[in-house]
Amino acid sequence: MKHRSLALLGALLLSSALTACSPSGDGSGGGSRDGSGDAAGGRTVLDVWLMRDSVSAAFQQEFEAGFEEDHPEIDVKIQIQEWEGIGEKVTAALASNDAPDVIEVGNTQVAQYAQSGGLTDFTGRVGELGGDSWLTGLAEPGAYEGRQYGIPYYAANRVVIYRTDLFRQAGIDADTIRTREQWIAATEKLDQGGTQGIYLPGQSWYTLSGFIWDEGGDLAVESGGEWKGGLDSPAALRAMEFYRRLQALGKGPKDSDEAQPPQAEAMAKGQIAQIIATPGGASVVAEKNPDLKGKLDFFPIPGKSAATPGAVFTGGSDLVVPAVAAHQQEAFTFLKELTGDAWQKKLALAMSYVPNRTTLAGAVASDPGAAAMAVGAANGHATPNTPQWAAVEAKNPIKDYMTAVLTGRDPRTEAAKASRVIADTLNSDS
């Protein structure tokens, strides 16, 4: 099996408070400007920042060679950046006169950079980029105030990682688990003797978010320029009740998240039938416990009905072009190539990613983990699209709310408290 490690989802969990940048320009890109990007022989040097684990060295080499063969007038220079400290680095670049031409950013970070005018607006060119089939969980957070600044690059999301041997012993065929109630029934059957039906930490708020979206709710909603927290809506309360039922079918801690302790390590140590994680978690389990190699598989998080997979938080990246970038048209050409069908298929297979559009889901059919992700990605969502959301995650009242409910406090009272914190934070000018 070929899976990326959890590190490939730096964008999925990254939520540092960043100085922001916002709408500008129409992105029509009338050609490159003169400047330091002009190489000898008339070729234009295109500076690109991609993030660590976004591409392998082999894929990078293949793409650069293929792109330059098709566009010999452009010399692509890709620099790999680290996730740690990238917010400050991007913010400084957008405010300078020497920004790179293309930058990879986490999909939920686009609004923060777009807020003060630092990004090129591609709204008028979405059609040229195949935007009619983009994954919603990448396209929506790539937009800000109705304008498209982020171009979907790749996606990843959570799936169910399960022990095939424990499922077989319990007489359960994972392919038949298509709905939430079927999932609960199977997990109850697995939760017998010394086996935990599922290991689900009490503060896995991205998982809860999917259940809330399934019920028709949201973490927060905006109306008339004001935000209101959504945890106390009937839909969100139903989602929390389902989470409580599922979490009770194992011994996951009620007061910590997936990282404390790392749930893949917990699965490696014990008789745990399932966890909810990105597919790279299976590699961690097998590495920690080689006896489980070949005994792990995946299925999409089930939905309320068999017709629709469970909603998931879509992590991943978008590509943006700084408004001050010297080579706007060449940058657009780069975006069109790397996010187009041919290179998206190659990237998905090379990196076990979900391609950026629904029409390419079949490209990862040979990779079980990525194929399960692709099914879920069709019902992908993102956190509320506002620059202030990073401040909500810094406080994270959602985690405290979940622990309160799982330890016996009144769900409505605790949901109302958490919703007020969310609203106050989102409506704050700071």
Short mmCIF file of C-alpha atoms in Angstrom, two decimals:
data_model
loop_
_atom_site.label_atom_id
_atom_site.label_comp_id
_atom_site.label_asym_id
_atom_site.label_seq_id
_atom_site.Cartn_x
_atom_site.Cartn_y
_atom_site.Cartn_z
CA MET A 1 0.00 0.00 0.00
CA LYS A 2 1.19 3.51 -0.80
CA HIS A 3 0.14 6.25 1.60
CA ARG A 4 1.37 9.68 2.54
CA SER A 5 2.18 10.41 6.16
CA LEU A 6 0.02 12.72 8.27
CA ALA A 7 2.51 15.46 7.47
CA LEU A 8 1.02 15.82 3.99
CA LEU A 9 -1.94 17.52 5.69
CA GLY A 10 -0.08 20.49 7.10
CA ALA A 11 -2.86 22.59 5.63
CA LEU A 12 -5.51 20.42 7.21
CA LEU A 13 -4.53 21.22 10.77
CA LEU A 14 -2.62 24.48 10.39
CA SER A 15 -4.52 27.29 12.04
CA SER A 16 -2.03 29.89 13.22
CA ALA A 17 -3.19 33.49 13.46
CA LEU A 18 -1.72 35.29 10.47
CA THR A 19 -1.49 38.88 9.35
CA ALA A 20 -3.85 39.07 6.39
CA CYS A 21 -3.88 40.35 2.83
CA SER A 22 -6.99 41.00 0.48
CA PRO A 23 -8.88 41.52 -2.85
CA SER A 24 -7.26 43.21 -5.79
CA GLY A 25 -6.93 43.20 -9.55
CA ASP A 26 -8.86 41.22 -12.15
CA GLY A 27 -6.09 38.71 -12.84
CA SER A 28 -6.31 39.24 -16.55
CA GLY A 29 -2.52 39.23 -16.66
CA GLY A 30 -1.60 41.22 -19.73
CA GLY A 31 1.86 39.67 -19.89
CA SER A 32 5.00 39.59 -17.81
CA ARG A 33 6.63 42.73 -16.51
CA ASP A 34 10.30 43.45 -17.04
CA GLY A 35 12.57 42.82 -14.07
CA SER A 36 14.82 40.39 -12.29
CA GLY A 37 12.76 37.47 -13.54
CA ASP A 38 14.15 37.78 -17.08
CA ALA A 39 16.79 35.15 -17.74
CA ALA A 40 19.53 35.12 -20.34
CA GLY A 41 18.29 34.21 -23.79
CA GLY A 42 14.92 35.86 -23.30
CA ARG A 43 13.44 33.13 -21.07
CA THR A 44 11.30 34.29 -18.15
CA VAL A 45 12.26 32.93 -14.74
CA LEU A 46 9.10 31.98 -12.85
CA ASP A 47 9.60 31.76 -9.08
CA VAL A 48 7.28 29.28 -7.35
CA TRP A 49 6.91 28.35 -3.68
CA LEU A 50 5.52 24.88 -2.97
CA MET A 51 5.21 23.38 0.50
CA ARG A 52 7.09 20.48 2.07
CA ASP A 53 5.41 17.15 1.15
CA SER A 54 3.34 18.83 -1.55
CA VAL A 55 5.38 17.08 -4.24
CA SER A 56 8.11 14.48 -4.25
CA ALA A 57 11.50 15.25 -5.77
CA ALA A 58 10.71 12.86 -8.62
CA PHE A 59 7.38 14.51 -9.43
CA GLN A 60 8.91 17.99 -9.21
CA GLN A 61 11.63 17.00 -11.68
CA GLU A 62 9.11 15.41 -14.06
CA PHE A 63 6.78 18.39 -13.94
CA GLU A 64 9.51 20.99 -14.46
CA ALA A 65 10.87 19.10 -17.46
CA GLY A 66 7.43 18.58 -18.99
CA PHE A 67 6.31 22.15 -18.39
CA GLU A 68 9.45 23.68 -19.85
CA GLU A 69 9.25 21.39 -22.88
CA ASP A 70 5.74 22.70 -23.57
CA HIS A 71 6.63 26.28 -22.63
CA PRO A 72 10.30 26.78 -23.56
CA GLU A 73 10.03 30.53 -22.99
CA ILE A 74 9.56 29.93 -19.22
CA ASP A 75 12.23 28.74 -16.78
CA VAL A 76 10.45 27.37 -13.67
CA LYS A 77 12.29 27.68 -10.35
CA ILE A 78 10.44 25.79 -7.58
CA GLN A 79 11.51 26.40 -3.99
CA ILE A 80 10.23 24.04 -1.27
CA GLN A 81 9.01 25.86 1.84
CA GLU A 82 8.43 24.63 5.40
CA TRP A 83 5.00 24.90 7.02
CA GLU A 84 6.41 26.24 10.26
CA GLY A 85 6.55 30.03 10.04
CA ILE A 86 5.13 30.14 6.51
CA GLY A 87 2.34 32.57 7.45
CA GLU A 88 4.71 35.36 8.35
CA LYS A 89 6.89 34.61 5.32
CA VAL A 90 3.96 34.77 2.88
CA THR A 91 2.59 37.92 4.49
CA ALA A 92 5.96 39.63 4.14
CA ALA A 93 6.28 38.50 0.51
CA LEU A 94 2.84 39.84 -0.41
CA ALA A 95 3.73 43.23 1.07
CA SER A 96 7.08 43.43 -0.73
CA ASN A 97 8.07 44.36 -4.25
CA ASP A 98 9.90 41.06 -4.75
CA ALA A 99 7.27 38.37 -4.22
CA PRO A 100 7.41 34.97 -5.93
CA ASP A 101 5.09 34.51 -8.87
CA VAL A 102 3.09 31.55 -7.46
CA ILE A 103 2.64 30.42 -3.86
CA GLU A 104 1.03 27.29 -2.43
CA VAL A 105 -1.09 28.03 0.66
CA GLY A 106 -3.41 26.01 2.86
CA ASN A 107 -6.94 26.17 1.46
CA THR A 108 -8.37 27.77 4.61
CA GLN A 109 -5.65 30.46 4.64
CA VAL A 110 -6.68 32.20 1.42
CA ALA A 111 -9.15 34.59 3.06
CA GLN A 112 -6.47 35.78 5.47
CA TYR A 113 -4.12 36.67 2.62
CA ALA A 114 -6.87 38.10 0.39
CA GLN A 115 -8.30 40.42 3.02
CA SER A 116 -5.95 43.36 2.51
CA GLY A 117 -5.41 43.27 -1.23
CA GLY A 118 -2.34 41.07 -1.70
CA LEU A 119 -3.64 38.47 -4.16
CA THR A 120 -4.49 38.41 -7.86
CA ASP A 121 -8.20 37.96 -8.57
CA PHE A 122 -8.93 35.11 -11.00
CA THR A 123 -12.73 35.35 -10.94
CA GLY A 124 -12.92 36.10 -14.65
CA ARG A 125 -10.71 33.14 -15.56
CA VAL A 126 -12.28 30.34 -13.52
CA GLY A 127 -13.75 28.82 -16.68
CA GLU A 128 -10.33 28.61 -18.33
CA LEU A 129 -9.08 26.72 -15.28
CA GLY A 130 -11.87 24.11 -15.33
CA GLY A 131 -13.56 25.52 -12.25
CA ASP A 132 -16.97 24.04 -13.03
CA SER A 133 -15.93 20.73 -11.39
CA TRP A 134 -13.59 21.92 -8.62
CA LEU A 135 -14.01 20.29 -5.23
CA THR A 136 -16.20 22.53 -3.11
CA GLY A 137 -13.94 22.15 -0.09
CA LEU A 138 -11.06 23.71 -2.05
CA ALA A 139 -12.94 26.20 -4.22
CA GLU A 140 -15.10 27.82 -1.54
CA PRO A 141 -12.29 28.72 0.88
CA GLY A 142 -10.27 29.87 -2.14
CA ALA A 143 -12.81 32.63 -2.64
CA TYR A 144 -13.24 35.77 -0.55
CA GLU A 145 -16.18 38.17 -0.70
CA GLY A 146 -17.38 36.56 -3.92
CA ARG A 147 -14.04 36.72 -5.76
CA GLN A 148 -11.79 33.74 -6.59
CA TYR A 149 -8.19 34.14 -5.43
CA GLY A 150 -7.15 30.57 -4.61
CA ILE A 151 -6.96 27.94 -7.36
CA PRO A 152 -7.59 24.39 -6.05
CA TYR A 153 -4.40 22.33 -6.08
CA TYR A 154 -4.97 19.03 -4.21
CA ALA A 155 -7.15 17.69 -1.40
CA ALA A 156 -7.05 15.19 1.43
CA ASN A 157 -9.59 14.25 4.08
CA ARG A 158 -10.39 11.75 6.78
CA VAL A 159 -11.57 8.20 6.16
CA VAL A 160 -12.19 5.18 8.38
CA ILE A 161 -9.08 3.03 8.81
CA TYR A 162 -10.07 -0.46 9.95
CA ARG A 163 -8.57 -3.81 10.94
CA THR A 164 -9.58 -6.34 8.31
CA ASP A 165 -8.84 -9.27 10.63
CA LEU A 166 -11.11 -7.95 13.41
CA PHE A 167 -13.89 -7.22 10.92
CA ARG A 168 -13.57 -10.73 9.51
CA GLN A 169 -13.67 -12.32 12.98
CA ALA A 170 -16.84 -10.36 13.74
CA GLY A 171 -18.42 -11.43 10.44
CA ILE A 172 -18.61 -7.86 9.10
CA ASP A 173 -18.15 -6.91 5.47
CA ALA A 174 -16.94 -3.27 5.40
CA ASP A 175 -18.34 -2.82 1.90
CA THR A 176 -21.85 -3.09 3.32
CA ILE A 177 -21.39 -0.17 5.72
CA ARG A 178 -22.96 2.69 3.80
CA THR A 179 -25.01 4.56 6.40
CA ARG A 180 -24.43 5.89 9.89
CA GLU A 181 -26.81 3.40 11.47
CA GLN A 182 -25.10 0.50 9.71
CA TRP A 183 -21.81 1.89 11.01
CA ILE A 184 -23.11 2.07 14.57
CA ALA A 185 -24.47 -1.49 14.34
CA ALA A 186 -21.15 -2.84 13.04
CA THR A 187 -19.18 -0.92 15.67
CA GLU A 188 -21.39 -2.27 18.45
CA LYS A 189 -20.70 -5.78 17.19
CA LEU A 190 -16.96 -5.09 17.14
CA ASP A 191 -16.97 -3.59 20.63
CA GLN A 192 -16.86 -6.94 22.39
CA GLY A 193 -14.47 -8.64 24.78
CA GLY A 194 -11.05 -7.06 24.59
CA THR A 195 -11.68 -5.22 21.33
CA GLN A 196 -12.65 -1.55 21.07
CA GLY A 197 -15.20 -0.97 18.32
CA ILE A 198 -13.61 2.39 17.55
CA TYR A 199 -11.00 4.64 19.09
CA LEU A 200 -12.48 8.14 18.83
CA PRO A 201 -10.96 10.93 20.95
CA GLY A 202 -13.49 13.20 22.59
CA GLN A 203 -12.19 16.37 20.93
CA SER A 204 -11.98 15.27 17.30
CA TRP A 205 -13.81 18.41 16.21
CA TYR A 206 -13.14 18.01 12.48
CA THR A 207 -15.02 14.70 12.68
CA LEU A 208 -17.89 16.37 14.54
CA SER A 209 -17.93 19.11 11.89
CA GLY A 210 -18.66 16.48 9.24
CA PHE A 211 -21.61 15.18 11.25
CA ILE A 212 -22.91 18.75 11.66
CA TRP A 213 -22.72 19.35 7.90
CA ASP A 214 -24.51 16.03 7.32
CA GLU A 215 -27.37 17.27 9.49
CA GLY A 216 -27.64 20.52 7.53
CA GLY A 217 -25.92 22.72 10.10
CA ASP A 218 -22.65 24.63 10.25
CA LEU A 219 -20.07 25.75 12.79
CA ALA A 220 -21.08 29.37 12.28
CA VAL A 221 -23.33 31.32 9.92
CA GLU A 222 -23.20 34.92 8.74
CA SER A 223 -26.26 37.12 8.28
CA GLY A 224 -26.32 40.86 7.73
CA GLY A 225 -22.61 41.18 8.37
CA GLU A 226 -22.83 39.46 11.78
CA TRP A 227 -21.67 35.96 12.65
CA LYS A 228 -23.60 33.57 14.87
CA GLY A 229 -22.17 30.37 16.31
CA GLY A 230 -23.96 27.27 15.06
CA LEU A 231 -23.29 24.62 17.70
CA ASP A 232 -26.63 25.21 19.45
CA SER A 233 -28.73 24.67 16.31
CA PRO A 234 -31.00 21.59 16.26
CA ALA A 235 -28.86 20.15 13.45
CA ALA A 236 -25.61 20.54 15.38
CA LEU A 237 -27.15 19.08 18.54
CA ARG A 238 -28.25 16.01 16.57
CA ALA A 239 -24.70 15.69 15.25
CA MET A 240 -23.23 15.84 18.74
CA GLU A 241 -25.62 13.14 19.92
CA PHE A 242 -24.46 10.86 17.10
CA TYR A 243 -20.83 11.62 17.99
CA ARG A 244 -21.58 10.70 21.63
CA ARG A 245 -23.07 7.35 20.58
CA LEU A 246 -20.10 6.51 18.37
CA GLN A 247 -17.45 7.65 20.84
CA ALA A 248 -18.95 5.45 23.57
CA LEU A 249 -18.11 2.32 21.54
CA GLY A 250 -14.45 2.50 22.51
CA LYS A 251 -12.10 3.90 25.11
CA GLY A 252 -10.93 7.08 23.44
CA PRO A 253 -10.13 9.87 25.91
CA LYS A 254 -12.94 12.38 26.36
CA ASP A 255 -10.66 15.33 27.07
CA SER A 256 -8.08 15.28 24.24
CA ASP A 257 -7.83 15.22 20.46
CA GLU A 258 -6.29 12.92 17.86
CA ALA A 259 -2.75 14.01 18.67
CA GLN A 260 -2.77 13.41 22.44
CA PRO A 261 -1.93 10.57 22.33
CA PRO A 262 -1.51 10.00 18.58
CA GLN A 263 -4.44 7.77 17.69
CA ALA A 264 -2.49 5.79 15.09
CA GLU A 265 -0.08 4.79 17.87
CA ALA A 266 -3.01 3.80 20.06
CA MET A 267 -4.33 1.58 17.27
CA ALA A 268 -0.91 -0.01 16.88
CA LYS A 269 -0.77 -0.96 20.56
CA GLY A 270 -4.20 -2.44 21.10
CA GLN A 271 -7.20 -4.32 19.76
CA ILE A 272 -8.79 -1.29 18.12
CA ALA A 273 -11.05 -2.04 15.18
CA GLN A 274 -11.30 1.47 13.67
CA ILE A 275 -10.00 5.01 13.78
CA ILE A 276 -10.98 8.09 11.78
CA ALA A 277 -7.91 9.62 10.17
CA THR A 278 -6.20 10.47 6.92
CA PRO A 279 -4.97 7.34 5.09
CA GLY A 280 -1.38 8.07 6.06
CA GLY A 281 -2.35 6.94 9.55
CA ALA A 282 -2.31 3.36 8.31
CA SER A 283 1.37 3.66 7.50
CA VAL A 284 2.04 4.88 11.03
CA VAL A 285 0.09 1.95 12.52
CA ALA A 286 2.00 -0.60 10.44
CA GLU A 287 5.32 1.05 11.21
CA LYS A 288 4.65 0.94 14.95
CA ASN A 289 3.30 -2.61 14.80
CA PRO A 290 4.64 -4.61 11.81
CA ASP A 291 2.26 -7.47 12.68
CA LEU A 292 -0.57 -5.28 11.36
CA LYS A 293 0.98 -4.79 7.94
CA GLY A 294 -1.51 -6.05 5.38
CA LYS A 295 -4.36 -6.01 7.92
CA LEU A 296 -5.51 -2.42 7.39
CA ASP A 297 -7.96 -1.04 4.87
CA PHE A 298 -10.22 1.98 4.37
CA PHE A 299 -13.79 3.05 3.74
CA PRO A 300 -15.34 6.51 3.43
CA ILE A 301 -17.04 7.95 6.51
CA PRO A 302 -20.67 6.85 6.09
CA GLY A 303 -23.46 9.36 5.59
CA LYS A 304 -27.04 9.54 6.83
CA SER A 305 -28.18 7.65 3.72
CA ALA A 306 -26.45 5.20 1.41
CA ALA A 307 -26.80 7.63 -1.50
CA THR A 308 -24.42 10.24 -0.06
CA PRO A 309 -21.10 9.70 1.71
CA GLY A 310 -20.56 11.41 5.03
CA ALA A 311 -19.50 15.04 4.90
CA VAL A 312 -15.81 15.66 5.60
CA PHE A 313 -13.53 18.58 6.24
CA THR A 314 -11.45 19.05 3.10
CA GLY A 315 -7.82 19.78 3.83
CA GLY A 316 -5.29 20.53 1.19
CA SER A 317 -3.90 23.46 -0.73
CA ASP A 318 -4.72 26.22 -3.17
CA LEU A 319 -2.31 28.10 -5.41
CA VAL A 320 -2.28 31.90 -5.32
CA VAL A 321 -0.51 34.62 -7.29
CA PRO A 322 0.64 37.75 -5.43
CA ALA A 323 -0.79 40.96 -6.86
CA VAL A 324 2.77 42.29 -7.07
CA ALA A 325 4.13 39.22 -8.89
CA ALA A 326 6.21 40.29 -11.87
CA HIS A 327 4.99 37.65 -14.34
CA GLN A 328 1.23 37.42 -14.17
CA GLN A 329 0.54 35.71 -17.49
CA GLU A 330 3.32 33.15 -17.01
CA ALA A 331 1.98 32.48 -13.51
CA PHE A 332 -1.46 31.83 -14.99
CA THR A 333 0.09 29.40 -17.48
CA PHE A 334 1.74 27.56 -14.59
CA LEU A 335 -1.58 27.37 -12.70
CA LYS A 336 -3.39 26.07 -15.75
CA GLU A 337 -0.84 23.30 -16.28
CA LEU A 338 -0.35 22.10 -12.67
CA THR A 339 -4.09 22.19 -11.87
CA GLY A 340 -5.16 20.77 -15.24
CA ASP A 341 -6.30 17.22 -15.90
CA ALA A 342 -3.02 15.69 -17.09
CA TRP A 343 -0.79 16.80 -14.22
CA GLN A 344 -3.52 16.40 -11.60
CA LYS A 345 -3.81 12.71 -12.50
CA LYS A 346 -0.05 12.24 -12.24
CA LEU A 347 0.13 14.16 -8.96
CA ALA A 348 -2.69 12.14 -7.40
CA LEU A 349 -1.02 8.83 -8.24
CA ALA A 350 2.44 9.99 -7.21
CA MET A 351 1.38 11.48 -3.87
CA SER A 352 -1.85 9.61 -2.95
CA TYR A 353 -3.78 12.88 -3.05
CA VAL A 354 -7.33 13.57 -4.15
CA PRO A 355 -7.32 15.52 -7.44
CA ASN A 356 -8.76 19.01 -7.38
CA ARG A 357 -11.96 18.20 -9.29
CA THR A 358 -14.73 15.63 -8.99
CA THR A 359 -14.32 14.49 -12.60
CA LEU A 360 -10.86 13.07 -11.79
CA ALA A 361 -11.80 10.88 -8.83
CA GLY A 362 -11.17 7.75 -10.89
CA ALA A 363 -7.49 8.65 -11.21
CA VAL A 364 -6.80 7.22 -7.73
CA ALA A 365 -8.88 4.04 -8.07
CA SER A 366 -5.76 1.88 -7.70
CA ASP A 367 -4.84 3.43 -4.32
CA PRO A 368 -7.29 2.20 -1.63
CA GLY A 369 -6.69 5.07 0.80
CA ALA A 370 -6.84 7.80 -1.80
CA ALA A 371 -9.89 6.19 -3.43
CA ALA A 372 -11.74 6.26 -0.11
CA MET A 373 -10.74 9.89 0.33
CA ALA A 374 -11.98 10.76 -3.15
CA VAL A 375 -15.44 9.39 -2.36
CA GLY A 376 -15.66 11.55 0.73
CA ALA A 377 -14.16 14.59 -0.99
CA ALA A 378 -17.24 14.80 -3.19
CA ASN A 379 -19.08 15.88 -0.01
CA GLY A 380 -16.23 18.02 1.31
CA HIS A 381 -16.60 21.27 3.24
CA ALA A 382 -14.39 23.91 4.84
CA THR A 383 -14.53 25.90 8.04
CA PRO A 384 -16.32 29.29 7.94
CA ASN A 385 -14.64 31.43 5.33
CA THR A 386 -13.46 34.42 7.32
CA PRO A 387 -9.98 35.64 8.30
CA GLN A 388 -11.09 35.57 11.96
CA TRP A 389 -11.60 31.79 11.99
CA ALA A 390 -7.96 31.27 12.95
CA ALA A 391 -8.71 33.06 16.22
CA VAL A 392 -11.60 30.66 16.89
CA GLU A 393 -9.30 27.68 16.45
CA ALA A 394 -6.76 29.28 18.77
CA LYS A 395 -9.38 29.34 21.56
CA ASN A 396 -11.19 26.25 20.26
CA PRO A 397 -14.39 26.34 22.30
CA ILE A 398 -15.59 23.41 20.17
CA LYS A 399 -13.19 21.05 21.95
CA ASP A 400 -14.26 22.23 25.38
CA TYR A 401 -17.92 21.84 24.39
CA MET A 402 -17.39 18.27 23.20
CA THR A 403 -15.63 17.23 26.41
CA ALA A 404 -18.38 18.85 28.48
CA VAL A 405 -21.10 16.87 26.70
CA LEU A 406 -19.19 13.58 26.80
CA THR A 407 -18.64 13.95 30.53
CA GLY A 408 -22.35 14.41 31.24
CA ARG A 409 -23.12 18.12 31.05
CA ASP A 410 -26.24 19.44 29.34
CA PRO A 411 -25.65 19.64 25.55
CA ARG A 412 -27.90 22.65 24.94
CA THR A 413 -26.38 24.73 27.70
CA GLU A 414 -22.81 23.92 26.67
CA ALA A 415 -23.55 24.41 22.97
CA ALA A 416 -25.01 27.84 23.65
CA LYS A 417 -21.90 28.84 25.64
CA ALA A 418 -19.54 27.67 22.89
CA SER A 419 -21.62 29.36 20.18
CA ARG A 420 -21.37 32.68 22.03
CA VAL A 421 -17.57 32.39 22.15
CA ILE A 422 -17.49 31.64 18.40
CA ALA A 423 -19.74 34.61 17.61
CA ASP A 424 -17.83 37.02 19.83
CA THR A 425 -14.53 35.97 18.26
CA LEU A 426 -15.72 36.17 14.66
CA ASN A 427 -17.37 39.55 15.20
CA SER A 428 -14.31 41.00 16.90
CA ASP A 429 -12.25 43.57 15.00
CA SER A 430 -9.02 42.26 16.48
#
